[in-house]
Amino acid sequence: MPMNQEWKPKIVAFCCNWCSYAGADLAGSSRLSYPADVKIIRIPCSCRLNPLFILRAFQRGADGVILCGCHPGDCHYSTGNYYARRRMTALFGMLSYLGIDSRRTRVEWVSAAEGAKFAETMNDFAKTIYALGENVKLEDLRCKEN
Amino acid sequence: MQRELMERIRALMDKGVADQVLAWKRGEFFYDTEPAILTKDELGEMVYDSFCGPNLSKYLIKEMPKIENKILALIKPCDSYSLNQLITEHRIDRDKVYVIGVGCKGKIDVDKIRAKGVSGITGVDENGDKITVHTLYGDTTLDRKDVLLGKCLFCKGKEHRIADETVGESEDTSEGSDRFEMVKKLEQMTPDERFSFWRKELSKCIRCNACRNVCPACSCVKCVFDNPNTGVQNKAAANEFEENLFHIIRAYHVAGRCTDCGECSRVCPQGIPLHLLNRKFISDINELYGTYQAGECAGQRHPLIDYTQEDSEPSIVHERGNNG
Ligand code: SF4
Ligand code: SF4
Ligand code: FES
C-alpha cells in the first residue's frame, strides 16, 4: 500500500438472501451511507456459512468478517440461523483461544425492513475493525498485494 | 489376560458368533501394536498388553460392507465412546458387531520411558504399579503411572459404554484429574501469549495428516483436505495461515462429535497437544449448552446440530473479554 494513502479496513459481509441482503438493498435505496470497503457476499441462509469461508476471507486480505441473517425465529428455512448461532459461537471461541481477536468476526441479525440497522451495523463494525488495525494474525502473505 | 481373552474369542468363534476379530497384533517392535482383522487360524498373532493404546473402533467402518455374519471387536472403555458415536452417525451397524469390552489399567507410552533417559529398550515387565524396563544396558524400574499415555491420565472412566460382554479387569488411572485444567490456563493467558503458545506448537506440524486419519470422528469418505478444488489441500503447510486453517478446521469438524479419546495427540509425531483444541470446543459446549459427552450412548443428538430459542448470541465470546 502506498504510504500516503490512509489504511482502510477491508470487510466481508456474508448476508442471507432473504433478510439481510434485502436489508442492504434497502439501505442502498434509502441512500444511507456505510463504508464502501464492505464487500457483500450473498448466501442462501446464514447457516450456509462454512467456517472455511470466514478463514478464507481472512486469508485473502479481509480485516473483518461479519455474518448477517434473519432474526432468530424469522429464518426463511425456519431454523437455519439457530444452527448458525451455535456454530459461530463455537468458531469465535476458538479464534479467541488461538489468540486471534474474535471481534474481527461478528454476527448480527438484520431484517429486510432494517435498512437503517444494516448501515449502522456496518458503520459500527468498520469502526471496531479500524480500531483493531490490520489483520496480521490470520494473514497469508502470499495473498497480499506487493 | 491375553490368554483369557484369546480363549474367549476362540470359544465365540467355535459357537459361530463370528469368524473374524478386530484386535491388535504385534508391530515391528514389541512396543508397537497395530490393528488387525484376524481369523481363527491367525488368532495366535493377537496381543493384548499395556501397549494396546490404539483405538480400534474406526477400523470397523471399512469392514462393514464386507461382513456377512458378525465381527468381534475388542473395545477398551475409552474406545467404547467412539464406537457409540460411530453407531450414532450410522458409520457402523450395531447388528454386525459383537463387542467384547476389554479391561484396561492404562496403556504405556514408550516415548515417556525414553524421555526418562532410558534407551536400548528390549522389553518391559509389569508388576502392580511398577514396571521393569529391560534394556541393552541393564534393567530400570519405573512407576507405571509416570509412563502412562497422556490420554489415560484423563480417562473418562473404566465403564464400557457399549459391550456385549466384558473380559478382564480395569483400574482407574485418572486419579481425579481435571481435563480442562490446561484449557483454563490458556484462557487466562493474554491473547498474545496464547497466540505465541499456539504458533510454537502449530508451526511444528508437518501435515502428515496422522491426526486426521486416526480420528474416529474424522471419517468422511472425502475429506476437505483431500479435495483439490477447495484450495486447502496441501501436503505441507506452507505458512502460518495454513497451519492455523488446518488446525481450526480439523478441530471444528469434530466439535460436538469428538469423544476426547486422545488419539490425535497420541499419534502426532511432532507432539502437538491437539486435544487442547478439541477440549476447548468441549468446554465451550458444556458451558453454553449444558454438559455433554459425545458417545456416552448411541443415538444422542450433539449440541452443534441442535438449538434452543434462548441460546446466547455469538457476541458472548466478545463479552467474555481477554480477547485481543
Ligand atoms: S499428526 Fe501432528 S504433524 Fe501430523 S498433521 Fe496432525 S498435527 Fe500435523
Ligand atoms: S477433517 Fe473434516 S472433512 Fe476431513 S475427515 Fe475430518 S471431519 Fe471430515
Ligand atoms: S434465510 Fe435468513 S437466516 Fe436463514
Coordinates of C-alpha atoms and ligand atoms in Angstrom, one line a residue:
Chain A
M1 CA 0.0 0.0 0.0
P2 CA 1.4 3.4 -0.9
M3 CA 2.5 5.3 2.2
N4 CA 0.4 8.4 1.6
Q5 CA -2.8 6.5 1.4
E6 CA -4.8 6.1 4.6
W7 CA -5.4 2.5 5.7
K8 CA -9.0 1.4 5.4
P9 CA -10.2 -1.9 6.8
K10 CA -11.5 -4.4 4.3
I11 CA -14.7 -6.0 5.5
V12 CA -16.5 -9.0 4.1
A13 CA -20.2 -9.2 5.0
F14 CA -22.0 -12.5 4.4
C15 CA -25.7 -11.7 4.0
C16 CA -28.5 -14.2 3.9
N17 CA -30.6 -13.8 0.8
W18 CA -34.0 -13.4 2.4
C19 CA -33.4 -10.7 5.0
S20 CA -30.1 -9.1 5.3
Y21 CA -29.3 -8.9 1.7
A22 CA -32.6 -7.2 1.2
G23 CA -31.8 -5.0 4.2
A24 CA -28.6 -4.0 2.5
D25 CA -30.6 -3.2 -0.6
L26 CA -32.9 -1.0 1.4
A27 CA -30.0 0.8 3.0
G28 CA -28.8 1.5 -0.6
S29 CA -32.0 2.7 -2.0
S30 CA -32.7 4.8 1.1
R31 CA -29.3 6.4 0.4
L32 CA -28.0 5.5 3.8
S33 CA -24.2 5.5 3.8
Y34 CA -22.0 2.8 5.0
P35 CA -18.3 2.2 4.3
A36 CA -17.5 1.4 0.7
D37 CA -15.0 -1.2 1.8
V38 CA -17.7 -3.5 2.9
K39 CA -17.9 -6.3 0.4
I40 CA -21.2 -8.1 0.5
I41 CA -21.5 -11.8 -0.4
R42 CA -24.9 -13.2 -0.7
I43 CA -25.6 -16.6 0.8
P44 CA -28.9 -18.5 0.8
C45 CA -29.2 -18.7 4.6
S46 CA -27.0 -17.7 7.5
C47 CA -26.4 -21.4 8.2
R48 CA -24.7 -21.7 4.7
L49 CA -21.7 -20.0 6.2
N50 CA -19.0 -22.6 6.3
P51 CA -16.3 -21.6 8.8
L52 CA -13.8 -22.2 6.0
F53 CA -15.4 -19.2 4.2
I54 CA -14.5 -17.0 7.1
L55 CA -10.9 -18.2 7.3
R56 CA -10.6 -17.9 3.5
A57 CA -11.8 -14.3 3.6
F58 CA -9.1 -13.5 6.2
Q59 CA -6.6 -15.3 4.0
R60 CA -7.5 -13.2 1.0
G61 CA -7.0 -10.0 3.0
A62 CA -10.1 -9.3 4.9
D63 CA -9.6 -7.5 8.2
G64 CA -13.1 -8.3 9.5
V65 CA -15.9 -10.7 8.6
I66 CA -19.5 -10.2 9.6
L67 CA -22.4 -12.6 9.1
C68 CA -25.9 -11.1 8.8
G69 CA -29.1 -13.2 8.8
C70 CA -32.7 -13.1 9.5
H71 CA -33.7 -12.5 13.2
P72 CA -34.0 -15.7 15.2
G73 CA -37.4 -17.2 14.5
D74 CA -37.6 -15.5 11.1
C75 CA -35.3 -17.6 9.1
H76 CA -36.8 -18.5 5.7
Y77 CA -35.9 -22.1 6.3
S78 CA -37.3 -21.8 9.9
T79 CA -34.2 -22.8 11.9
G80 CA -31.1 -22.1 9.9
N81 CA -30.0 -19.2 11.9
Y82 CA -30.4 -21.1 15.2
Y83 CA -27.8 -23.5 14.0
A84 CA -25.6 -20.7 12.6
R85 CA -25.7 -19.1 16.0
R86 CA -24.3 -22.1 17.8
R87 CA -21.7 -22.7 15.1
M88 CA -20.4 -19.2 15.0
T89 CA -20.2 -19.1 18.8
A90 CA -18.0 -22.1 18.7
L91 CA -15.8 -20.8 16.0
F92 CA -15.4 -17.3 17.6
G93 CA -14.5 -19.0 20.9
M94 CA -11.8 -21.0 19.0
L95 CA -10.4 -17.9 17.3
S96 CA -10.1 -16.1 20.6
Y97 CA -8.5 -19.3 22.1
L98 CA -5.8 -19.2 19.5
G99 CA -5.1 -15.6 20.4
I100 CA -6.9 -14.1 17.4
D101 CA -9.2 -11.3 18.3
S102 CA -12.7 -12.6 17.9
R103 CA -14.0 -9.1 17.5
R104 CA -12.8 -9.3 13.9
T105 CA -15.8 -11.6 13.4
R106 CA -19.4 -10.7 14.3
V107 CA -22.9 -11.9 13.8
E108 CA -25.8 -9.5 13.5
W109 CA -29.5 -10.2 12.7
V110 CA -30.9 -7.7 10.2
S111 CA -34.3 -8.0 8.6
A112 CA -35.4 -6.8 5.2
A113 CA -37.0 -3.8 6.7
E114 CA -34.0 -2.7 8.7
G115 CA -32.0 -0.7 6.1
A116 CA -31.0 1.7 8.8
K117 CA -29.8 -1.1 11.1
F118 CA -27.8 -2.5 8.3
A119 CA -26.0 0.8 7.7
E120 CA -25.5 1.3 11.4
T121 CA -24.1 -2.2 11.9
M122 CA -21.6 -1.8 9.1
N123 CA -20.5 1.6 10.3
D124 CA -20.0 0.3 13.8
F125 CA -18.3 -2.9 12.7
A126 CA -16.0 -0.8 10.4
K127 CA -15.1 1.4 13.4
T128 CA -14.3 -1.7 15.5
I129 CA -12.1 -3.1 12.8
Y130 CA -10.4 0.3 12.2
A131 CA -9.5 0.3 15.9
L132 CA -8.2 -3.2 15.8
G133 CA -6.0 -2.4 12.8
E134 CA -4.8 -4.6 10.1
N135 CA -5.3 -8.3 10.3
V136 CA -1.9 -9.8 10.8
K137 CA -2.5 -12.8 12.9
L138 CA -4.6 -14.5 10.2
E139 CA -2.9 -13.1 7.1
D140 CA -1.5 -15.0 4.3
L141 CA 1.5 -13.1 2.9
R142 CA 1.1 -15.0 -0.4
C143 CA -2.2 -13.3 -1.0
K144 CA -1.0 -9.8 -0.1
E145 CA -0.5 -7.2 -2.9
N146 CA 3.0 -6.1 -3.4
Chain B
M1 CA -5.4 -61.6 30.4
Q2 CA -4.3 -62.1 26.9
R3 CA -4.8 -65.8 27.2
E4 CA -8.2 -65.5 28.8
L5 CA -9.2 -63.1 26.0
M6 CA -7.9 -65.4 23.3
E7 CA -9.8 -68.4 24.7
R8 CA -13.0 -66.5 24.9
I9 CA -12.6 -65.3 21.3
R10 CA -11.9 -68.8 20.2
A11 CA -15.0 -70.1 22.0
L12 CA -17.2 -67.4 20.4
M13 CA -15.9 -68.3 17.0
D14 CA -16.4 -72.0 17.7
K15 CA -20.0 -71.2 18.5
G16 CA -20.3 -69.5 15.2
V17 CA -20.9 -66.0 16.6
A18 CA -18.4 -64.5 14.2
D19 CA -15.5 -65.7 12.1
Q20 CA -13.2 -62.7 12.4
V21 CA -12.0 -60.5 15.2
L22 CA -10.7 -56.9 15.1
A23 CA -7.9 -56.9 17.5
W24 CA -4.3 -55.8 18.0
K25 CA -1.2 -57.6 16.7
R26 CA 2.5 -57.0 17.3
G27 CA 4.1 -54.4 15.1
E28 CA 7.7 -54.0 14.2
F29 CA 8.9 -53.6 17.8
F30 CA 7.5 -55.2 21.0
Y31 CA 6.0 -51.9 22.0
D32 CA 4.3 -51.4 18.7
T33 CA 0.8 -52.8 18.3
E34 CA -1.3 -52.4 15.2
P35 CA -4.9 -53.0 14.4
A36 CA -5.6 -56.3 12.6
I37 CA -8.5 -58.4 11.4
L38 CA -7.8 -62.0 12.4
T39 CA -9.5 -65.2 11.6
K40 CA -9.5 -68.2 13.9
D41 CA -6.3 -69.6 12.4
E42 CA -4.5 -66.3 12.8
L43 CA -5.6 -65.8 16.4
G44 CA -2.2 -66.7 17.7
E45 CA -1.0 -63.3 16.4
M46 CA -3.3 -61.4 18.6
V47 CA -1.8 -59.4 21.5
Y48 CA -3.4 -57.6 24.4
D49 CA -1.0 -55.9 26.7
S50 CA -0.1 -52.5 28.0
F51 CA 0.9 -51.2 24.6
C52 CA -2.6 -51.6 23.1
G53 CA -3.3 -47.9 23.0
P54 CA -4.7 -47.6 19.5
N55 CA -8.5 -47.1 19.4
L56 CA -9.9 -49.8 17.1
S57 CA -13.4 -48.5 16.6
K58 CA -12.7 -46.7 13.4
Y59 CA -11.4 -49.7 11.7
L60 CA -14.8 -51.3 11.7
I61 CA -16.1 -48.7 9.2
K62 CA -14.3 -50.3 6.3
E63 CA -15.3 -53.8 7.3
M64 CA -19.0 -53.0 7.4
P65 CA -19.8 -53.8 3.7
K66 CA -17.7 -57.0 3.8
I67 CA -19.3 -58.5 6.8
E68 CA -22.0 -61.1 6.3
N69 CA -22.3 -62.5 9.7
K70 CA -20.8 -60.5 12.5
I71 CA -17.3 -59.4 13.5
L72 CA -15.9 -59.5 17.0
A73 CA -14.3 -56.2 18.2
L74 CA -12.1 -55.6 21.1
I75 CA -13.1 -52.3 22.7
K76 CA -11.4 -50.6 25.7
P77 CA -13.6 -48.4 27.9
C78 CA -12.4 -45.2 26.2
D79 CA -12.9 -46.7 22.7
S80 CA -16.5 -47.6 23.6
Y81 CA -17.4 -43.9 23.4
S82 CA -16.0 -43.7 19.9
L83 CA -17.9 -46.8 18.9
N84 CA -21.2 -45.3 20.2
Q85 CA -20.5 -42.1 18.3
L86 CA -19.9 -44.0 15.1
I87 CA -23.1 -46.0 15.6
T88 CA -24.9 -42.8 16.1
E89 CA -23.5 -41.5 12.8
H90 CA -24.6 -44.6 11.0
R91 CA -21.0 -45.4 10.1
I92 CA -21.2 -48.7 11.9
D93 CA -24.0 -51.1 12.0
R94 CA -24.5 -52.3 15.6
D95 CA -26.0 -55.6 14.5
K96 CA -22.9 -56.5 12.7
V97 CA -20.6 -56.2 15.7
Y98 CA -20.2 -58.4 18.7
V99 CA -18.4 -56.1 21.2
I100 CA -16.0 -57.6 23.7
G101 CA -15.3 -54.9 26.2
V102 CA -11.7 -55.5 27.4
G103 CA -10.5 -54.3 30.7
C104 CA -7.8 -51.6 30.9
K105 CA -5.4 -50.5 33.5
G106 CA -3.9 -47.7 31.5
K107 CA -1.6 -48.0 28.5
I108 CA 2.1 -47.3 28.4
D109 CA 3.7 -44.6 26.3
V110 CA 7.1 -45.8 25.2
D111 CA 8.1 -42.2 24.4
K112 CA 7.7 -41.4 28.1
I113 CA 10.0 -44.2 29.0
R114 CA 12.6 -42.9 26.5
A115 CA 12.1 -39.4 27.9
K116 CA 13.4 -40.7 31.2
G117 CA 16.7 -41.3 29.6
V118 CA 16.1 -45.0 29.1
S119 CA 17.5 -46.3 25.8
G120 CA 18.0 -49.6 24.1
I121 CA 14.7 -50.9 25.4
T122 CA 14.3 -54.6 24.8
G123 CA 11.3 -55.5 26.9
V124 CA 9.0 -54.5 29.8
D125 CA 7.8 -56.5 32.7
E126 CA 5.0 -55.3 34.9
N127 CA 4.2 -55.9 38.5
G128 CA 1.5 -53.8 40.1
D129 CA 2.2 -50.2 39.9
K130 CA 5.9 -50.7 38.9
I131 CA 7.3 -51.6 35.6
T132 CA 10.7 -53.1 34.9
V133 CA 12.3 -52.0 31.7
H134 CA 14.9 -54.3 30.3
T135 CA 17.5 -52.6 28.1
L136 CA 20.7 -53.4 26.5
Y137 CA 22.4 -51.7 29.4
G138 CA 20.6 -53.4 32.3
D139 CA 17.2 -53.0 34.0
T140 CA 15.4 -49.9 35.2
T141 CA 12.4 -49.8 37.4
L142 CA 9.8 -47.1 36.9
D143 CA 6.5 -46.1 38.3
R144 CA 3.8 -47.2 36.0
K145 CA 1.7 -44.1 36.4
D146 CA 4.7 -41.9 35.3
V147 CA 4.8 -43.6 31.8
L148 CA 1.1 -43.8 31.0
L149 CA -0.2 -42.3 27.8
G150 CA -1.4 -38.7 28.2
K151 CA -5.0 -39.8 27.4
C152 CA -5.0 -42.4 30.2
L153 CA -4.3 -39.7 32.8
F154 CA -7.6 -38.1 31.8
C155 CA -9.5 -41.3 31.4
K156 CA -13.3 -40.8 31.4
G157 CA -13.9 -43.9 33.5
K158 CA -13.4 -47.6 33.1
E159 CA -17.0 -48.5 32.4
H160 CA -17.7 -49.8 28.9
R161 CA -20.5 -47.7 27.4
I162 CA -21.3 -50.4 25.0
A163 CA -20.4 -54.1 25.2
D164 CA -22.0 -57.5 24.6
E165 CA -19.7 -58.9 27.3
T166 CA -16.6 -57.8 29.1
V167 CA -13.3 -59.7 29.8
G168 CA -10.6 -58.7 32.2
E169 CA -10.4 -56.1 34.9
S170 CA -9.8 -52.3 34.9
E171 CA -8.2 -49.9 37.2
D172 CA -8.7 -46.2 37.5
T173 CA -5.9 -44.1 36.0
S174 CA -7.2 -40.6 36.1
E175 CA -7.0 -40.0 39.8
G176 CA -9.5 -37.2 39.8
S177 CA -7.6 -35.1 37.2
D178 CA -9.3 -32.2 35.6
R179 CA -9.1 -32.5 31.8
F180 CA -9.9 -28.8 31.3
E181 CA -7.1 -27.6 33.6
M182 CA -4.8 -26.7 30.7
V183 CA -7.7 -25.1 28.7
K184 CA -8.5 -22.8 31.6
K185 CA -4.8 -21.9 31.9
L186 CA -4.7 -21.0 28.3
E187 CA -7.9 -19.0 28.6
Q188 CA -6.3 -16.9 31.3
M189 CA -3.2 -16.0 29.4
T190 CA -3.1 -12.8 27.4
P191 CA -4.1 -13.1 23.8
D192 CA -0.6 -12.6 22.7
E193 CA 0.7 -15.3 25.0
R194 CA -1.9 -17.6 23.7
F195 CA -1.1 -16.7 20.1
S196 CA 2.6 -17.5 20.6
F197 CA 1.8 -20.6 22.5
W198 CA -0.1 -21.9 19.5
R199 CA 2.4 -20.6 17.0
K200 CA 5.1 -22.5 18.7
E201 CA 3.0 -25.7 18.7
L202 CA 1.3 -25.5 15.4
S203 CA 4.4 -24.5 13.5
K204 CA 5.8 -27.9 14.3
C205 CA 3.1 -29.5 12.2
I206 CA 4.4 -31.4 9.1
R207 CA 0.9 -32.0 7.8
C208 CA 1.3 -35.8 7.9
N209 CA -2.4 -36.0 8.4
A210 CA -2.0 -38.7 11.0
C211 CA -4.2 -36.8 13.5
R212 CA -7.0 -36.8 10.9
N213 CA -6.5 -40.3 9.8
V214 CA -6.6 -41.8 13.2
C215 CA -9.6 -39.8 14.5
P216 CA -12.7 -41.9 14.8
A217 CA -14.8 -38.8 14.3
C218 CA -12.9 -37.9 11.1
S219 CA -14.4 -40.5 8.9
C220 CA -15.7 -38.5 5.9
V221 CA -15.3 -40.5 2.7
K222 CA -13.9 -37.5 1.0
C223 CA -12.2 -35.0 3.3
V224 CA -11.9 -31.3 2.6
F225 CA -8.2 -31.6 2.9
D226 CA -8.1 -34.2 0.1
N227 CA -10.2 -32.2 -2.3
P228 CA -8.1 -30.3 -4.8
N229 CA -10.9 -27.9 -5.6
T230 CA -11.0 -26.4 -2.1
G231 CA -7.6 -24.9 -2.3
V232 CA -6.9 -26.1 1.2
Q233 CA -5.5 -29.5 0.0
N234 CA -1.9 -29.3 1.0
K235 CA 0.7 -31.9 1.8
A236 CA 2.8 -29.5 3.8
A237 CA 1.5 -26.4 5.5
A238 CA 3.2 -23.6 3.5
N239 CA 2.9 -20.9 6.0
E240 CA 1.3 -19.8 9.3
F241 CA -2.0 -19.2 7.8
E242 CA -2.3 -22.8 6.6
E243 CA -1.2 -24.1 9.9
N244 CA -4.0 -22.2 11.6
L245 CA -6.5 -23.1 9.0
F246 CA -5.8 -26.8 9.1
H247 CA -6.0 -27.0 12.8
I248 CA -9.0 -24.8 13.3
I249 CA -10.9 -26.8 10.7
R250 CA -9.8 -30.2 11.8
A251 CA -10.9 -29.5 15.4
Y252 CA -14.1 -27.7 14.2
H253 CA -15.2 -30.6 12.1
V254 CA -15.2 -32.9 15.0
A255 CA -16.6 -30.4 17.5
G256 CA -19.6 -31.9 19.3
R257 CA -18.7 -35.4 18.0
C258 CA -15.2 -35.6 19.5
T259 CA -15.3 -38.0 22.4
D260 CA -11.9 -36.8 23.7
C261 CA -10.4 -40.2 23.1
G262 CA -7.0 -38.5 22.8
E263 CA -5.9 -40.4 19.7
C264 CA -4.9 -37.3 17.7
S265 CA -2.4 -36.2 20.3
R266 CA -1.1 -39.8 20.8
V267 CA -0.2 -40.3 17.1
C268 CA 1.2 -36.8 16.3
P269 CA 4.8 -37.4 15.6
Q270 CA 5.5 -33.8 16.5
G271 CA 3.9 -34.0 19.9
I272 CA 1.4 -31.2 19.3
P273 CA -1.2 -31.1 22.0
L274 CA -4.2 -31.3 19.7
H275 CA -6.5 -32.5 22.4
L276 CA -6.3 -28.9 23.8
L277 CA -8.1 -27.7 20.7
N278 CA -10.8 -30.3 21.0
R279 CA -11.2 -29.7 24.7
K280 CA -11.8 -26.0 24.1
F281 CA -14.8 -26.8 22.0
I282 CA -16.0 -29.4 24.6
S283 CA -15.6 -26.9 27.4
D284 CA -17.4 -24.1 25.5
I285 CA -20.2 -26.5 24.6
N286 CA -20.5 -27.7 28.2
E287 CA -20.6 -24.1 29.5
L288 CA -23.1 -22.7 27.0
Y289 CA -25.4 -25.6 26.1
G290 CA -25.1 -27.9 29.1
T291 CA -22.7 -30.7 29.9
Y292 CA -22.4 -33.1 27.0
Q293 CA -20.3 -36.2 26.5
A294 CA -20.1 -37.5 22.9
G295 CA -20.5 -41.2 22.7
E296 CA -22.0 -41.7 26.1
C297 CA -24.7 -43.7 24.5
A298 CA -25.7 -44.3 20.9
G299 CA -28.4 -42.1 19.3
Q300 CA -27.6 -38.8 21.0
R301 CA -28.0 -35.5 19.1
H302 CA -25.0 -33.4 19.7
P303 CA -25.2 -29.8 20.7
L304 CA -24.0 -28.3 17.4
I305 CA -26.7 -29.9 15.4
D306 CA -29.3 -28.8 17.9
Y307 CA -30.5 -25.5 19.3
T308 CA -32.8 -23.8 21.7
Q309 CA -34.5 -20.4 21.1
E310 CA -32.8 -19.0 24.1
D311 CA -29.2 -19.7 23.0
S312 CA -26.7 -17.0 23.7
E313 CA -25.6 -14.8 20.8
P314 CA -22.1 -15.3 19.4
S315 CA -21.2 -11.9 20.9
I316 CA -20.9 -13.7 24.2
V317 CA -17.4 -14.6 23.1
H318 CA -16.5 -10.9 22.8
E319 CA -18.2 -10.1 26.1
R320 CA -16.0 -12.7 27.9
G321 CA -13.2 -10.3 27.3
N322 CA -9.5 -11.2 27.3
N323 CA -9.8 -11.3 23.6
G324 CA -7.4 -9.1 21.9
Ligands
SF4_1 S1 -0.4 -35.6 13.3 FE1 0.7 -33.8 14.1 S2 2.2 -33.3 12.5 FE2 0.7 -34.7 11.6 S3 -0.8 -33.4 10.6 FE3 -1.5 -33.8 12.7 S4 -0.7 -32.1 13.9 FE4 0.4 -32.1 12.0
SF4_2 S1 -11.1 -33.0 8.7 FE1 -13.3 -32.6 8.4 S2 -13.7 -33.2 6.3 FE2 -11.8 -34.1 6.9 S3 -12.4 -36.2 7.6 FE3 -12.2 -34.8 9.4 S4 -14.3 -34.1 9.7 FE4 -14.2 -35.0 7.6
FES3 S1 -32.8 -17.5 5.5 FE1 -32.0 -15.8 6.5 S2 -31.0 -16.8 8.2 FE2 -31.9 -18.5 7.2

